[in-house]
mmCIF file of C-alpha atoms and ligand atoms in Angstrom:
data_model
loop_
_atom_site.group_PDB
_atom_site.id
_atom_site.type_symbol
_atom_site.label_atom_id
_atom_site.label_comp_id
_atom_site.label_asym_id
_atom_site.label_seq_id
_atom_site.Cartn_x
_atom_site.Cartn_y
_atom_site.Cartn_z
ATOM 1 C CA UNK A 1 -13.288 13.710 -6.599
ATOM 2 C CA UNK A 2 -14.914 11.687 -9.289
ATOM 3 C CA UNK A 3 -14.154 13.418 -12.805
ATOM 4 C CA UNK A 4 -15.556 10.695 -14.674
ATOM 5 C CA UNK A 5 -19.341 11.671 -12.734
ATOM 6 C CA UNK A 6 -18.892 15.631 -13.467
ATOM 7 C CA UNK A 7 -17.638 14.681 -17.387
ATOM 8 C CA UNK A 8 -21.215 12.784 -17.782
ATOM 9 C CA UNK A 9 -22.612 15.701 -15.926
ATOM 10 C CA UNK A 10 -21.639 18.447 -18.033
ATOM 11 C CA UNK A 11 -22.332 16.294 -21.015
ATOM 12 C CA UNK A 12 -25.408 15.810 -19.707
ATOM 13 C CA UNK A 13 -26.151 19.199 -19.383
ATOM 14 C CA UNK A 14 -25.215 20.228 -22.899
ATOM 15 C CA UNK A 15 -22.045 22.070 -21.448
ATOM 16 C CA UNK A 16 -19.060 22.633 -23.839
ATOM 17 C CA UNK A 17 -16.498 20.048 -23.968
ATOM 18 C CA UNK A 18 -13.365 21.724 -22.466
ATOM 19 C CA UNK A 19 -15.645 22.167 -19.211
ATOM 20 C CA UNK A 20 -14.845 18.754 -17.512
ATOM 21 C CA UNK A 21 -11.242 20.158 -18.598
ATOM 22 C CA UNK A 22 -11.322 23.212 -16.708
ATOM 23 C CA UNK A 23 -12.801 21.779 -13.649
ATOM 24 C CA UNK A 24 -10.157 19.256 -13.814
ATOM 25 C CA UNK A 25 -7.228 21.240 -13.931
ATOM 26 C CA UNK A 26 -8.346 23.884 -11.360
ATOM 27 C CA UNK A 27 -8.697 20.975 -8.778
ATOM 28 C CA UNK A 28 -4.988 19.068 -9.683
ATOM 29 C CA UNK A 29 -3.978 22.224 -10.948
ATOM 30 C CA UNK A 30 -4.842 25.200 -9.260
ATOM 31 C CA UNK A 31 -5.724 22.457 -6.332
ATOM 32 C CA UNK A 32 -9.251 24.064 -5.606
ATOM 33 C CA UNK A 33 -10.519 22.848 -2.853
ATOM 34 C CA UNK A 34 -14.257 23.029 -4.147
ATOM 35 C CA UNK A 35 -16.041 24.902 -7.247
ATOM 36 C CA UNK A 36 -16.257 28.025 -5.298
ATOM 37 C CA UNK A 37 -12.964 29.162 -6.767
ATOM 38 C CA UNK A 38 -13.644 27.649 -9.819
ATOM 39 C CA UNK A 39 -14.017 31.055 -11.510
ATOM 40 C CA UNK A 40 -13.306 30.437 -15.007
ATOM 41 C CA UNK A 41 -16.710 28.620 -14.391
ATOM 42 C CA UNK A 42 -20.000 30.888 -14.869
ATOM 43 C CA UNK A 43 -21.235 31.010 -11.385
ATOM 44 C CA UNK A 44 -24.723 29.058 -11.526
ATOM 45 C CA UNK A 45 -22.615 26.343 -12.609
ATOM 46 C CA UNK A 46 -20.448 26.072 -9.718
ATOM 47 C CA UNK A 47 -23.950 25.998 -7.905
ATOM 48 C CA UNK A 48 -25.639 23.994 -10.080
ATOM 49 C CA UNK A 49 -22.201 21.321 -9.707
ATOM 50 C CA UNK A 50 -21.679 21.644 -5.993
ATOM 51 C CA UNK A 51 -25.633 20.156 -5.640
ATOM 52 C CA UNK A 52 -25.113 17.619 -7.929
ATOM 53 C CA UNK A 53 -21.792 16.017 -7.214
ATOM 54 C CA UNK A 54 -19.526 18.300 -4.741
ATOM 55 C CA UNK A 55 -15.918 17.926 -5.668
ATOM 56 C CA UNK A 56 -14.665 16.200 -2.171
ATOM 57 C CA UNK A 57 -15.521 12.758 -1.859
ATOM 58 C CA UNK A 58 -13.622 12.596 1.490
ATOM 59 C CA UNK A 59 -14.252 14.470 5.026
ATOM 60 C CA UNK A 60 -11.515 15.836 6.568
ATOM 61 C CA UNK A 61 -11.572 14.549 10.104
ATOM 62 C CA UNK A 62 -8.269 15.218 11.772
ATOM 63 C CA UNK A 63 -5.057 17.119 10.917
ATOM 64 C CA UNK A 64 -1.843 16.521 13.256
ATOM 65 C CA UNK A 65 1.420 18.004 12.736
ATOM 66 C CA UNK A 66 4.782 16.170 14.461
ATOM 67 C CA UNK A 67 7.466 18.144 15.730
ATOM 68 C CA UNK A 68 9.405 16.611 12.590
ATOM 69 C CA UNK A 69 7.052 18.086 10.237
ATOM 70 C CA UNK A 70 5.546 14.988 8.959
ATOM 71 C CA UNK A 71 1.411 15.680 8.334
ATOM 72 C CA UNK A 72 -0.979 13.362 8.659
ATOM 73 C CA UNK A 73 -4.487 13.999 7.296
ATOM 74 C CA UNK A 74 -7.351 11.046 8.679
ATOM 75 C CA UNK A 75 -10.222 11.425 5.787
ATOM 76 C CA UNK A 76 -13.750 9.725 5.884
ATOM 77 C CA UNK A 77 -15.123 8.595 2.616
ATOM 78 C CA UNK A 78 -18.748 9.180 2.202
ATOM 79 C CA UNK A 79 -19.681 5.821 3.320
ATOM 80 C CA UNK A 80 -17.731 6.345 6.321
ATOM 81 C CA UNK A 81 -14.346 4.163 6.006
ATOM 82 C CA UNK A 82 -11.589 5.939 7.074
ATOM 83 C CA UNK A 83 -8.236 7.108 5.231
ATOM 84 C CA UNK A 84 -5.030 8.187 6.592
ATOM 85 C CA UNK A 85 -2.370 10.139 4.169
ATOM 86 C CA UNK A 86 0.919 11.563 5.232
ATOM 87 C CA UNK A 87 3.428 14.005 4.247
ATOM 88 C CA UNK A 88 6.799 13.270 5.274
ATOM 89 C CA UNK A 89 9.585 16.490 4.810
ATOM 90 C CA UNK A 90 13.132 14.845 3.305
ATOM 91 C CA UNK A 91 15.716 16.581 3.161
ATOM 92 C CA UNK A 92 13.516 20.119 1.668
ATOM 93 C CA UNK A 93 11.477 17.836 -0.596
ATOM 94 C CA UNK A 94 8.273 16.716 0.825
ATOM 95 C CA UNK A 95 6.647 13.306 0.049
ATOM 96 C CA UNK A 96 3.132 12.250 0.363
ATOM 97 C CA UNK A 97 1.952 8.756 1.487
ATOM 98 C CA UNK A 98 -0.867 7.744 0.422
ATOM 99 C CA UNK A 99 -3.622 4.864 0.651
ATOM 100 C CA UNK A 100 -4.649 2.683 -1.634
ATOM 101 C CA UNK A 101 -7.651 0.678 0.406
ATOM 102 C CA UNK A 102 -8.816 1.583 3.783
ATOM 103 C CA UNK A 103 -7.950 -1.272 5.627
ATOM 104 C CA UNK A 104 -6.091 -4.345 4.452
ATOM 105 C CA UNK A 105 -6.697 -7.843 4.293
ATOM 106 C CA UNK A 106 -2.818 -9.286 3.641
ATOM 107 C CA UNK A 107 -2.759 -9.030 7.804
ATOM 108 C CA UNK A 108 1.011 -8.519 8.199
ATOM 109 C CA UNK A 109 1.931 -9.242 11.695
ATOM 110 C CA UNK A 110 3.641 -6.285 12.332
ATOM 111 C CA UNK A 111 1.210 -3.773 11.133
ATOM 112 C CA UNK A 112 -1.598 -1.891 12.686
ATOM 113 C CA UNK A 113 -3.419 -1.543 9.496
ATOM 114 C CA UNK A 114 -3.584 -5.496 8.835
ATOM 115 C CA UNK A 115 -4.791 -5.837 12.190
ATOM 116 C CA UNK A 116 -8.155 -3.886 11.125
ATOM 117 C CA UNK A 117 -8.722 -6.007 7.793
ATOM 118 C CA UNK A 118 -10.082 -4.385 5.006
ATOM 119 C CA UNK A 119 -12.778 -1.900 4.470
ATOM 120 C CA UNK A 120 -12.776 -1.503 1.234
ATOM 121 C CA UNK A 121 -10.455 -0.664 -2.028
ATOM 122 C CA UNK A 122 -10.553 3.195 -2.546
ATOM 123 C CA UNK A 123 -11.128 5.036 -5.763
ATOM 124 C CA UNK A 124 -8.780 6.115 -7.994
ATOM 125 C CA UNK A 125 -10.357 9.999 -7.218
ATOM 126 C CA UNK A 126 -10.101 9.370 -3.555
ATOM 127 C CA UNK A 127 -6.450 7.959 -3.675
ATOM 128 C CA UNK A 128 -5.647 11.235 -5.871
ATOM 129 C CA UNK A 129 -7.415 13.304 -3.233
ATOM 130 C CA UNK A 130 -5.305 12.775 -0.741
ATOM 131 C CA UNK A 131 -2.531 14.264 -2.256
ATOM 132 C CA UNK A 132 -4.640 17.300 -3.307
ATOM 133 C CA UNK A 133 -5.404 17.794 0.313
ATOM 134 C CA UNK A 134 -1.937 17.498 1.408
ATOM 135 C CA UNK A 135 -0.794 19.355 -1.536
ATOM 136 C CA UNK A 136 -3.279 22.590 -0.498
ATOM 137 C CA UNK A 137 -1.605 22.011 2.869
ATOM 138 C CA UNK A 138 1.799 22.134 1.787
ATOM 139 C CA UNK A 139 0.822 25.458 -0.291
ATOM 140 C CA UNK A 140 0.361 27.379 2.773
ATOM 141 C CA UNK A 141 4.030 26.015 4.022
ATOM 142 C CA UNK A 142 5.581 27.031 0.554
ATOM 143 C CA UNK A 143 6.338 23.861 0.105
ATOM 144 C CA UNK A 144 5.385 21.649 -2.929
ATOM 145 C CA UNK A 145 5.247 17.621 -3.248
ATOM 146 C CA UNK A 146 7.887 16.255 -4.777
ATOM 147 C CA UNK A 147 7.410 11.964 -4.312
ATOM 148 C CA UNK A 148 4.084 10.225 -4.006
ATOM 149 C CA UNK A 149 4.735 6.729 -1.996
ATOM 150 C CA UNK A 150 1.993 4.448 -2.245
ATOM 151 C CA UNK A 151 2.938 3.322 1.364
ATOM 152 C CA UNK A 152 0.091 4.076 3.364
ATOM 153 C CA UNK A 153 -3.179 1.893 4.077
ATOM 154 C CA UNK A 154 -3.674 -1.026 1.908
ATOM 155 C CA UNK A 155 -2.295 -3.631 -0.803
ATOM 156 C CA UNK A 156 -1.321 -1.637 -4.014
ATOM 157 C CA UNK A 157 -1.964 -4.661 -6.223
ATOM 158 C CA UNK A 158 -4.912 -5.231 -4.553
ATOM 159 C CA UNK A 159 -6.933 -2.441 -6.165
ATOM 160 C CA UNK A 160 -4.850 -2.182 -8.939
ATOM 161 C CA UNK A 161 -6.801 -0.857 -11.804
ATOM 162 C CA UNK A 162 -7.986 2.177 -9.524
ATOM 163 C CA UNK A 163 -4.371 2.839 -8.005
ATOM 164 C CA UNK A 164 -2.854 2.890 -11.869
ATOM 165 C CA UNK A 165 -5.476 5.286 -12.904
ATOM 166 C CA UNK A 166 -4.742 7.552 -9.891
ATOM 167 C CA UNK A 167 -0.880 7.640 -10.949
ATOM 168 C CA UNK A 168 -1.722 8.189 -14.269
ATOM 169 C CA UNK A 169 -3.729 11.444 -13.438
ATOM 170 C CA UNK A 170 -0.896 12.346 -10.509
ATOM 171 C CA UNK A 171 1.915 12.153 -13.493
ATOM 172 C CA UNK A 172 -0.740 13.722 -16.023
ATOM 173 C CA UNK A 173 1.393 16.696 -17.354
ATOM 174 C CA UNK A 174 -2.115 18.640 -17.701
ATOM 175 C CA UNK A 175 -2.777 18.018 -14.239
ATOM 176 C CA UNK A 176 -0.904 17.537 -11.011
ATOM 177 C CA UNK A 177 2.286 16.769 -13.287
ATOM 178 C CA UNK A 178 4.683 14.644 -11.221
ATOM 179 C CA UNK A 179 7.326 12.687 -13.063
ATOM 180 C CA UNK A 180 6.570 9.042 -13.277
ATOM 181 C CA UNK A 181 9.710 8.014 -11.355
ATOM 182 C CA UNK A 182 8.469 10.488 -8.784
ATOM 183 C CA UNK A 183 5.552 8.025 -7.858
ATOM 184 C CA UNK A 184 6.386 5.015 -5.850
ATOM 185 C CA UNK A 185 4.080 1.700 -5.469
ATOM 186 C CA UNK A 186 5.045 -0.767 -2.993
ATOM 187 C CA UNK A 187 3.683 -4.514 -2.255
ATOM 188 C CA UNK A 188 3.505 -6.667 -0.112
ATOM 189 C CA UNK A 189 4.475 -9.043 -2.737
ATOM 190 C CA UNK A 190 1.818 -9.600 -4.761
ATOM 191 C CA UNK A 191 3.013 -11.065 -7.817
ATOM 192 C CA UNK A 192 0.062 -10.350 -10.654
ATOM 193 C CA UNK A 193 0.483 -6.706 -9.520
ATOM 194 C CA UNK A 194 4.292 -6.449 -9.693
ATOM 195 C CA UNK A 195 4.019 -8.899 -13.690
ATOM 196 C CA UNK A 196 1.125 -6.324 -14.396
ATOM 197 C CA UNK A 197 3.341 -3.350 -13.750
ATOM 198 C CA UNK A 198 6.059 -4.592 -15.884
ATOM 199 C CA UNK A 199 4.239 -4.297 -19.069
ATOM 200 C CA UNK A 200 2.984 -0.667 -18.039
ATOM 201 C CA UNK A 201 4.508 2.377 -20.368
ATOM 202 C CA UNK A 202 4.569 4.465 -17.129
ATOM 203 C CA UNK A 203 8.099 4.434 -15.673
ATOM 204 C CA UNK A 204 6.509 3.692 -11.758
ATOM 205 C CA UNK A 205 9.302 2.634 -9.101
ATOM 206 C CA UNK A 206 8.504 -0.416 -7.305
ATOM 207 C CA UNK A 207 9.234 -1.074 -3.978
ATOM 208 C CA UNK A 208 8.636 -5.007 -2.035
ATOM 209 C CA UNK A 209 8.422 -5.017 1.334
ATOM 210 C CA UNK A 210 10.193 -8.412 1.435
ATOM 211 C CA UNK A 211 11.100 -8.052 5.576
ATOM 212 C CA UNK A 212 12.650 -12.169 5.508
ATOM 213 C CA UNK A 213 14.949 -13.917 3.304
ATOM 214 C CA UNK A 214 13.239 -17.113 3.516
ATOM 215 C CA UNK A 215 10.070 -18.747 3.071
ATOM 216 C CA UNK A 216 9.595 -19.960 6.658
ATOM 217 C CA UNK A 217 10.711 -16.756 8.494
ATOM 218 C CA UNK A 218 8.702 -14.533 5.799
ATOM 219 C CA UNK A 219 5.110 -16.843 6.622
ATOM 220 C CA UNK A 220 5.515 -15.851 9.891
ATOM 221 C CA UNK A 221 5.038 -12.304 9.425
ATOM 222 C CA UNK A 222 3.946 -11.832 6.160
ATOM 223 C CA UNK A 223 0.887 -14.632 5.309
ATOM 224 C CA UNK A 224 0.834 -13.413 1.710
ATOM 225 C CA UNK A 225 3.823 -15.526 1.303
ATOM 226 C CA UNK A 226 1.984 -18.596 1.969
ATOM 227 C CA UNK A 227 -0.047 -17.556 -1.705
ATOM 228 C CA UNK A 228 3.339 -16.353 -3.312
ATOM 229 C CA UNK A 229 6.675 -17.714 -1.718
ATOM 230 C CA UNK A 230 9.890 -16.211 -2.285
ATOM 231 C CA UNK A 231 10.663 -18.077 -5.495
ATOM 232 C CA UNK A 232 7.901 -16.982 -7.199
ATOM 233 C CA UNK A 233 8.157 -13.465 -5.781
ATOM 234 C CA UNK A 234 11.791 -13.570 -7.090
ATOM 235 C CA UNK A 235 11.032 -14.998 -10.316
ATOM 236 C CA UNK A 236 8.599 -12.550 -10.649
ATOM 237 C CA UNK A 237 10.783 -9.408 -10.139
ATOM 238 C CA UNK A 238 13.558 -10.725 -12.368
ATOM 239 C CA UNK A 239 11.314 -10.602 -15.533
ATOM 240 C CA UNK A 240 10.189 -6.942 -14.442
ATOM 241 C CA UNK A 241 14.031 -6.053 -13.946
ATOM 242 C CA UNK A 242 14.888 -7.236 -17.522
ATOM 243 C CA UNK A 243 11.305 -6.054 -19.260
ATOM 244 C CA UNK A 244 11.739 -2.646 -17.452
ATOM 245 C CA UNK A 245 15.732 -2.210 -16.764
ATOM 246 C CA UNK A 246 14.572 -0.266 -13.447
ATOM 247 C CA UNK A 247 15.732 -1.055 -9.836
ATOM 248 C CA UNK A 248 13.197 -2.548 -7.355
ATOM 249 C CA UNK A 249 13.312 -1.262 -3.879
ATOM 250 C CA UNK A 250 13.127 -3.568 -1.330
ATOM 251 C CA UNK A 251 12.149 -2.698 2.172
ATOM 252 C CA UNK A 252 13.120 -4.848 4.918
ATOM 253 C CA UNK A 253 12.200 -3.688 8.438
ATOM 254 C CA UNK A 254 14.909 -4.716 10.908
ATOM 255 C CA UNK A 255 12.837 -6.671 13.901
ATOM 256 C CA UNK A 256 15.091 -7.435 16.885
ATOM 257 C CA UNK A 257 16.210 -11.190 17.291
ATOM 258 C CA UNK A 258 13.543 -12.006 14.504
ATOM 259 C CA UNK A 259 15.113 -11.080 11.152
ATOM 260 C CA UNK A 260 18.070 -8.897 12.209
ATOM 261 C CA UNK A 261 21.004 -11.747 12.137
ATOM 262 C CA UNK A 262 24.332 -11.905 10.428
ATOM 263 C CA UNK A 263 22.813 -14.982 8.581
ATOM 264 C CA UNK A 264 19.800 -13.576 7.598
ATOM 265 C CA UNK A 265 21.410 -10.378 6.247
ATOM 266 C CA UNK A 266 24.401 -13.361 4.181
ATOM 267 C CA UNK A 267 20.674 -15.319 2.990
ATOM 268 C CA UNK A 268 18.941 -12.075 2.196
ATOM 269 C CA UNK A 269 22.092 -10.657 0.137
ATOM 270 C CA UNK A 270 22.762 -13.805 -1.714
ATOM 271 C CA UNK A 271 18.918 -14.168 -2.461
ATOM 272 C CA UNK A 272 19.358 -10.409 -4.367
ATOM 273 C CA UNK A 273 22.753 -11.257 -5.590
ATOM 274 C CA UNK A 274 24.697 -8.529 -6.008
ATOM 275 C CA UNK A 275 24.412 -5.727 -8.792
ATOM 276 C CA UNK A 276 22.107 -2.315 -9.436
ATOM 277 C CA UNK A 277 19.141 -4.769 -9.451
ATOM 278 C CA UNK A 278 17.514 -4.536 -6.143
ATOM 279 C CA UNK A 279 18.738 -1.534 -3.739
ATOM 280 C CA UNK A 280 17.376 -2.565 -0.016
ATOM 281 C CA UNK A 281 16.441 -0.106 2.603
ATOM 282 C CA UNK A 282 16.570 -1.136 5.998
ATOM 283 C CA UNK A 283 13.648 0.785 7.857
ATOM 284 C CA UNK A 284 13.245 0.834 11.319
ATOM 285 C CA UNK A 285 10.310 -0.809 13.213
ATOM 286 C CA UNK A 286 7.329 1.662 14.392
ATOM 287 C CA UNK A 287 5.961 0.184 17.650
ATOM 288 C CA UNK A 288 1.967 -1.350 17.354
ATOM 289 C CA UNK A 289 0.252 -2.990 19.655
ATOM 290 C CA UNK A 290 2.763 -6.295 17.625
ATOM 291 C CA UNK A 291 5.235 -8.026 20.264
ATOM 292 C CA UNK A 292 7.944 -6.861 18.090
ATOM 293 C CA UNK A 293 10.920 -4.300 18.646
ATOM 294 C CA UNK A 294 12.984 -2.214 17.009
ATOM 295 C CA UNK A 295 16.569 -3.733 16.255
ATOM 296 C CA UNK A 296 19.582 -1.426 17.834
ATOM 297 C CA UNK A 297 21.515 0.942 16.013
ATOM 298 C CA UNK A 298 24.410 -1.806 16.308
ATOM 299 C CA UNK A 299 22.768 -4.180 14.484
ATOM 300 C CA UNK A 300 20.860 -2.145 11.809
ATOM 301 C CA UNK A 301 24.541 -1.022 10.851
ATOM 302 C CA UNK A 302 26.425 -4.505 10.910
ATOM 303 C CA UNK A 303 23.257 -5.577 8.737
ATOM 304 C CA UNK A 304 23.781 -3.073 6.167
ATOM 305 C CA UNK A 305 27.856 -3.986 6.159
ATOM 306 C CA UNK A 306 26.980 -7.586 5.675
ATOM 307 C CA UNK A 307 24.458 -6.508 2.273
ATOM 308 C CA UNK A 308 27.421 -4.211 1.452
ATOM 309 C CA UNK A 309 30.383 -6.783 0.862
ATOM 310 C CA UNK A 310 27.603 -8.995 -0.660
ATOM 311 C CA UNK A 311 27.428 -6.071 -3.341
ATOM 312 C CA UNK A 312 23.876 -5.200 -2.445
ATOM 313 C CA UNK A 313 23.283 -1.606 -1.905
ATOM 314 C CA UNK A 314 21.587 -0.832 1.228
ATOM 315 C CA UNK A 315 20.547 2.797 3.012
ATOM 316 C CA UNK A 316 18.811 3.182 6.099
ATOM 317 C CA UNK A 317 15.628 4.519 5.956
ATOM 318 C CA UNK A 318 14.935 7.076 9.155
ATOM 319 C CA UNK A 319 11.466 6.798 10.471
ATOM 320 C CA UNK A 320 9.060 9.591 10.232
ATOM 321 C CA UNK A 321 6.248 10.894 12.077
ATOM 322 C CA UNK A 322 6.037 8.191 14.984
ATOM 323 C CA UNK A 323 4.905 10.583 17.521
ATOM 324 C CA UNK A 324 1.605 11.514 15.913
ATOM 325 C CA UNK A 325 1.038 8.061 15.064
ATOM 326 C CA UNK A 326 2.021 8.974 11.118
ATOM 327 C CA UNK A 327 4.955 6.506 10.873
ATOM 328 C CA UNK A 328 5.142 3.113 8.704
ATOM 329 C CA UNK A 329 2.500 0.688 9.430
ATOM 330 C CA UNK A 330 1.293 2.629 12.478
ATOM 331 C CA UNK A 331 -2.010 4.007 10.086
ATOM 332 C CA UNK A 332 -5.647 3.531 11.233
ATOM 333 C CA UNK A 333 -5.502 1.928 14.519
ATOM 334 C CA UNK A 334 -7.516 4.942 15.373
ATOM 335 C CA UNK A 335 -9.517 4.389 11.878
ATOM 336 C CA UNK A 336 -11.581 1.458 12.865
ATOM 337 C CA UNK A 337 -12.970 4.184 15.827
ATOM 338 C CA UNK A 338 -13.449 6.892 13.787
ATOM 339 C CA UNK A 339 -15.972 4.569 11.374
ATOM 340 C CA UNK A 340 -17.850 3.768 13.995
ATOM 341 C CA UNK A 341 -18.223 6.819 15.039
ATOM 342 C CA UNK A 342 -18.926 8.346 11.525
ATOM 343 C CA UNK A 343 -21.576 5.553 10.646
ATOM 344 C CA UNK A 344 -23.237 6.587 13.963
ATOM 345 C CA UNK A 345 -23.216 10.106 12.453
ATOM 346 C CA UNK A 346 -24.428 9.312 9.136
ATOM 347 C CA UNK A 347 -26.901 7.030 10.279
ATOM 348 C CA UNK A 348 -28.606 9.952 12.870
ATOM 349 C CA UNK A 349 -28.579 11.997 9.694
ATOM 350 C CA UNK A 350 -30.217 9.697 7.967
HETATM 351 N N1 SAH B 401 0.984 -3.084 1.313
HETATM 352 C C1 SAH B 401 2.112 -2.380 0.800
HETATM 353 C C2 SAH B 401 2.131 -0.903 1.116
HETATM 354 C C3 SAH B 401 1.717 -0.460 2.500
HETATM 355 S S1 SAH B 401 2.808 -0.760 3.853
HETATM 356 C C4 SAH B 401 3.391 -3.038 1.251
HETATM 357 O O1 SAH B 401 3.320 -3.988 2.027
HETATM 358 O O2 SAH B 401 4.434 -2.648 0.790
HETATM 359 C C5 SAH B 401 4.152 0.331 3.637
HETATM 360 C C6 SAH B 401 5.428 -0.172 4.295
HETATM 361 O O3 SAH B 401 5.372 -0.049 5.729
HETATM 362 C C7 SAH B 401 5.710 -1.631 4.024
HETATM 363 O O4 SAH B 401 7.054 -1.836 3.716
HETATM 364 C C8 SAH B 401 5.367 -2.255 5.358
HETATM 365 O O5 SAH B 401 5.937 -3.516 5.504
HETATM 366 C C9 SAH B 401 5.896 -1.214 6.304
HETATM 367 N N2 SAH B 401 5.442 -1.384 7.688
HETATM 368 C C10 SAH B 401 4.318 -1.961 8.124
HETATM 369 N N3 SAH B 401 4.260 -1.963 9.477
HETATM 370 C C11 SAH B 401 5.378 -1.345 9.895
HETATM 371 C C12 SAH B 401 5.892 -0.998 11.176
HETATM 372 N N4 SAH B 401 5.226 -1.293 12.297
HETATM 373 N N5 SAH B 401 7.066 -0.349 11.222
HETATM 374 C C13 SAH B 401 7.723 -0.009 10.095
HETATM 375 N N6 SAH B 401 7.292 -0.300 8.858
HETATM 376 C C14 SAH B 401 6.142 -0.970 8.756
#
């Protein structure tokens, strides 16, 4: 939905000005799906708006539920890249993963969605889309989002003007109205994004998917470290630590026999030192079509120990969603297909 296009609408149309306000809060509100239901609206102007600029910019174009409960929703924009967003179910609170580009370009080694590069950066309306459409979802479940992750397809920092905005209307108390430390943005490590976000009045978490303690281990499967190495990335998350006083999350997926050693967990803790700084969460690997495996049970726990007695606080992050495809880094394999298949479509329309 692009509320900046109906605002110069209605304008244009000598509408009143609380118009552009009513539309907007029945969609993050109300979460109307379109201006049908819009009825505080005089009817020919629903009409007259769904011609002009409908209120979904993206297609549905698959639902699947896993037996866990986890959602995931795969969207089309109008020029036919695809979207994925999830809704995970933790313990009674739900959380919605959402993406940020369609595609990727940082080309993680471990993750499907680097392996399709990037489409293109989303919207700040489409990113806030998805969670309307998962929101509606939820509604019929009785169930309401409680955390927004911005873990799904894409580099954050990347598109970070447009991902800001969308938290900003996510968090909007006249809107959708989640609390700011409801709303989650994780990089890759992408150090303008994380010294941006430090001098931003919204209280965002941040999460770093940091994966290796070292530089040489970390270029391996993460080439963004190549542009910002560890120091930097360090250096970089100290000053938000003491501009902001919040905790950074770090996410480090445990890869068997690649990252999952008693050393690198002693490197790893003494790089985060210990103290309420940095908490890490160990997540588990979600097969791809990557040469990597999961590390066992065992080790995930002797890991965690090690981080432990170091004084870093670590948890174990459960993986969600795997058997619908819906799990950490497992997005859009399927995406790449479905453009092709939707620029086909659009282009026999056409
Ligand atoms: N680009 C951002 C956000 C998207 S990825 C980032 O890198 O943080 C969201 C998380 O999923 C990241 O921590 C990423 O490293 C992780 N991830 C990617 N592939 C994965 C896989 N196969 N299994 C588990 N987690 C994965």
């Amino acid at each position: 939905m692009d509320f900046a296009r109906v605002s110069t609408l209605l304008a244009d149309w000598g509408e009143p000005a609380y118009r552009s306000r009513q539309v907007y809060q029945a969609a993050t509100r109300s979460l109307a799906a379109d201006y049908d239901g819009m009825t505080v609206l005089p009817l020919s102007l629903r009409q007259r708006l769904s011609e002009a600029e409908p209120l979904a910019e993206l297609e549905l174009a698959d639902l699947r539920e896993s037996g866990d409960g986890t959602i995931k929703l795969r969207m089309l924009t109008r020029d036919g890249f695809p979207v994925e967003a999830v809704a995970m179910r933790h313990r009674g609170r739900r959380t919605a993963c959402l993406s940020s580009q369609s595609g990727c370009p940082l080309a993680c080694t471990f993750c499907a969605t680097g392996e399709m590069g990037l489409g293109r950066n989303l919207s700040s309306g489409e990113i806030v889309e998805q969670l309307l459409a998962l929101a509606r979802i939820l509604r019929d479940q009785d169930a309401t989002v409680g955390n927004v992750v911005m873990m799904g397809m894409g580099e954050p920092f990347l598109n970070y003007d447009a991902v800001l905005d969308a938290c900003r209307m996510m968090h909007d108390p006249d809107g959708f109205n989640l609390g700011a430390r409801h709303i989650a943005i994780s990089t890759a490590g992408w150090v303008p994004g994380i010294e941006r976000l430090a001098e931003e009045p919204l209280p965002l978490r941040l999460a770093l998917s940091l994966h290796a303690p070292t530089d040489e281990l970390r270029s391996e499967l993460m080439p963004v470290t190549r542009r910002y190495p560890i120091e930097r990335l360090m250096a970089a998350c100290r000053d938000y630590r003491e501009r902001t006083g919040r905790r950074i999350f770090v996410e480090y997926l445990l890869l068997d026999g690649m990252n999952d050693s008693d050393r690198e967990a002693r490197t790893l803790g003494r790089l985060l030192g210990p103290g309420p700084a940095f908490h890490v969460n160990l997540i588990a690997y979600n097969p791809t079509a990557s040469e990597y495996s999961a590390s066992p049970q065992t080790r995930v726990a002797a890991f965690a120990e090690i981080l432990r007695e170091l004084g870093v606080g670590a948890s174990y992050r459960r993986s969600h969603g795997s058997d619908i495809g819906a799990a950490c880094g497992q997005l859009a394999v399927e995406g790449a297909k479905a453009r092709r298949r939707a620029l086909r479509r659009i282009r026999a329309r056409a």
